[in-house]
CSV table of C-alpha atoms in Angstrom, one decimal:
chain,number,residue,atom,x,y,z
P,1,MET,CA,109.1,72.1,49.0
P,2,GLY,CA,111.4,74.9,49.9
P,3,ALA,CA,112.1,73.4,53.0
P,4,GLY,CA,115.8,72.0,52.2
P,5,LYS,CA,115.1,68.2,52.5
P,6,SER,CA,117.6,67.3,49.7
P,7,THR,CA,120.2,69.3,51.0
P,8,VAL,CA,119.6,68.5,54.7
P,9,ALA,CA,119.7,64.9,53.9
P,10,ARG,CA,123.1,65.1,52.3
P,11,GLU,CA,124.4,66.9,55.2
P,12,LEU,CA,122.9,64.6,57.8
P,13,GLY,CA,124.1,61.5,55.9
P,14,ARG,CA,127.5,62.9,56.1
P,15,LEU,CA,126.9,63.6,59.9
P,16,ILE,CA,125.9,60.4,60.9
P,17,GLY,CA,127.7,58.2,58.4
P,18,ARG,CA,124.9,57.0,56.5
P,19,ARG,CA,124.0,56.5,52.8
P,20,VAL,CA,121.6,59.0,51.6
P,21,VAL,CA,118.8,57.7,49.2
P,22,SER,CA,116.5,60.0,47.0
P,23,THR,CA,113.2,58.8,46.3
P,24,ASP,CA,112.8,61.3,43.3
P,25,ALA,CA,116.1,60.1,41.8
P,26,ARG,CA,114.7,56.5,42.2
P,27,VAL,CA,111.5,57.6,40.5
P,28,GLU,CA,113.6,59.4,37.6
P,29,GLY,CA,115.8,56.5,37.0
P,30,ALA,CA,112.5,54.2,36.9
P,31,ALA,CA,110.9,56.3,34.3
P,32,GLY,CA,113.9,57.5,32.7
P,33,LYS,CA,113.1,61.0,32.8
P,34,PRO,CA,113.1,63.7,35.2
P,35,VAL,CA,110.0,64.5,37.9
P,36,GLU,CA,108.9,67.4,35.9
P,37,ARG,CA,108.7,65.6,32.6
P,38,ILE,CA,106.7,62.6,34.8
P,39,PHE,CA,104.2,65.1,35.5
P,40,ALA,CA,103.8,66.7,32.2
P,41,GLU,CA,103.7,63.4,30.2
P,42,ASP,CA,102.3,60.9,32.5
P,43,GLY,CA,100.4,62.9,35.2
P,44,GLU,CA,100.9,63.0,39.0
P,45,PRO,CA,99.0,59.5,39.4
P,46,ALA,CA,102.0,58.1,37.5
P,47,PHE,CA,104.6,59.9,39.5
P,48,ARG,CA,102.7,58.8,42.6
P,49,ALA,CA,102.7,55.2,41.7
P,50,LEU,CA,106.5,55.3,40.8
P,51,GLU,CA,107.0,57.0,44.2
P,52,ARG,CA,105.2,54.3,46.1
P,53,ALA,CA,107.6,51.9,44.5
P,54,ALA,CA,110.5,54.0,45.5
P,55,VAL,CA,109.4,54.5,49.3
P,56,ARG,CA,108.5,50.9,49.7
P,57,GLY,CA,112.0,49.8,48.5
P,58,LEU,CA,113.5,51.8,51.5
P,59,ALA,CA,115.0,49.7,53.9
P,60,GLY,CA,118.3,49.5,56.3
P,61,ALA,CA,120.5,52.1,57.6
P,62,LEU,CA,120.1,55.2,55.4
P,63,VAL,CA,118.7,58.9,55.4
P,64,ALA,CA,115.6,59.0,52.8
P,65,ASP,CA,115.4,62.2,51.0
P,66,LEU,CA,111.4,62.1,50.3
P,67,GLY,CA,109.6,64.4,47.8
P,68,GLY,CA,106.9,66.5,49.9
P,69,GLY,CA,104.1,64.3,48.9
P,70,ALA,CA,105.7,60.9,49.8
P,71,PHE,CA,104.6,61.1,53.5
P,72,CYS,CA,101.1,61.9,52.6
P,73,ASP,CA,100.3,58.4,51.1
P,74,ALA,CA,98.9,56.5,53.9
P,75,GLY,CA,100.6,53.1,52.9
P,76,ASN,CA,103.7,55.0,52.4
P,77,ALA,CA,103.6,56.8,55.9
P,78,GLU,CA,102.7,53.5,57.6
P,79,HIS,CA,105.9,51.9,56.1
P,80,LEU,CA,108.1,54.8,56.9
P,81,LEU,CA,107.0,55.2,60.3
P,82,ARG,CA,107.8,51.3,60.9
P,83,ILE,CA,111.1,51.2,59.6
P,84,GLY,CA,112.7,54.6,61.0
P,85,ARG,CA,112.4,57.9,62.5
P,86,VAL,CA,110.7,60.5,60.1
P,87,VAL,CA,111.5,64.3,60.4
P,88,PHE,CA,109.2,66.9,59.2
P,89,LEU,CA,111.3,70.0,58.0
P,90,ASP,CA,108.8,72.9,58.9
P,91,VAL,CA,109.2,75.9,56.4
P,92,SER,CA,107.1,79.0,56.6
P,93,ALA,CA,105.6,80.4,53.4
P,94,GLY,CA,107.5,83.3,53.2
P,95,GLU,CA,110.7,81.3,53.4
P,96,ALA,CA,109.8,78.6,51.2
P,97,ALA,CA,108.7,81.3,48.3
P,98,ARG,CA,112.3,82.9,49.0
P,99,ARG,CA,113.9,79.5,48.5
P,100,ILE,CA,111.8,78.1,45.4
P,101,GLY,CA,111.7,81.3,43.7
P,102,ALA,CA,109.8,80.9,40.3
P,103,GLY,CA,109.5,76.9,40.8
P,104,GLY,CA,111.6,75.7,38.1
P,105,GLY,CA,111.7,72.1,38.2
P,106,ARG,CA,108.9,72.0,40.7
P,107,PRO,CA,105.7,71.2,39.1
P,108,LEU,CA,103.6,71.5,42.1
P,109,ALA,CA,105.2,75.1,43.4
P,110,PRO,CA,102.2,76.9,42.0
P,111,ARG,CA,100.0,75.0,44.5
P,112,TRP,CA,102.6,75.3,47.6
P,113,GLU,CA,100.1,77.0,50.1
P,114,THR,CA,97.2,74.7,49.1
P,115,LEU,CA,99.2,71.7,49.2
P,116,ARG,CA,100.8,72.8,52.9
P,117,ARG,CA,97.4,73.5,54.2
P,118,ARG,CA,96.0,69.9,52.9
P,119,ARG,CA,99.5,68.1,54.1
P,120,LEU,CA,100.2,69.7,57.3
P,121,PRO,CA,97.9,67.5,59.3
P,122,LEU,CA,99.4,64.3,57.7
P,123,TYR,CA,103.1,65.5,58.4
P,124,GLY,CA,102.2,66.1,62.0
P,125,ARG,CA,102.3,62.2,62.2
P,126,ALA,CA,106.2,62.5,61.7
P,127,HIS,CA,108.3,61.4,64.9
P,128,LEU,CA,110.0,64.9,65.0
P,129,ARG,CA,109.6,68.3,63.4
P,130,VAL,CA,112.1,70.9,62.9
P,131,GLU,CA,111.3,74.4,62.1
P,132,VAL,CA,114.0,75.6,59.4
P,133,ASP,CA,113.4,79.1,58.9
P,134,GLY,CA,116.8,81.2,59.1
P,135,LEU,CA,118.8,78.2,59.5
P,136,THR,CA,121.6,76.9,57.2
P,137,ALA,CA,121.2,73.2,56.0
P,138,GLY,CA,124.2,72.3,58.1
P,139,ALA,CA,122.4,73.7,61.2
P,140,VAL,CA,119.2,71.8,60.5
P,141,ALA,CA,121.1,68.6,59.9
P,142,ARG,CA,122.9,69.2,63.3
P,143,ARG,CA,119.6,69.8,65.0
P,144,VAL,CA,118.2,66.7,63.5
P,145,ALA,CA,121.2,64.5,64.2
P,146,ASP,CA,120.8,65.9,67.8
P,147,LEU,CA,117.4,64.8,68.2
P,148,LEU,CA,117.9,61.4,66.5
P,149,ALA,CA,120.8,60.6,69.1
P,150,ALA,CA,118.5,61.6,72.1
P,151,GLY,CA,116.5,58.6,71.4
P,152,PRO,CA,113.3,57.6,70.2
P,153,ALA,CA,110.9,59.7,72.5
P,154,ASP,CA,108.2,61.0,70.1
P,155,GLY,CA,109.0,64.6,70.8
P,156,ARG,CA,107.9,67.1,68.2
P,157,GLY,CA,111.5,68.9,68.4
P,158,GLY,CA,111.3,72.4,67.4
């Protein structure tokens, strides 16, 4: 949360000529309401079930814009690691706080630090890691594109 996943995904898709798919947008389409309302009205388990279906439906040459918890589900992670290259956009607590502000529209924003501590070991399974602090979305997308073009080595690019 606050790493710039959605903006970087759009920039990356443009750079490498791939379609961008947002799992949150797919979840919202399936539920007929925004993520914030899904959490408020149906709860996080309902959201995660819809998210699992959205992730498992990903295939082909695309850039996937995932919500921060999507890769934490073991089945989702297995699917994603099998079908493509997973990139963890690493953001510090200070930078994330600056970016998300009051967290409007982000139901889990108040728990950011707790979530990060719990999720960080899971994010470590990603093929690539890119630190985003101080970089524009365009610069992050270029760095990701360069790392992807360098090949399938499982380096944890910084």
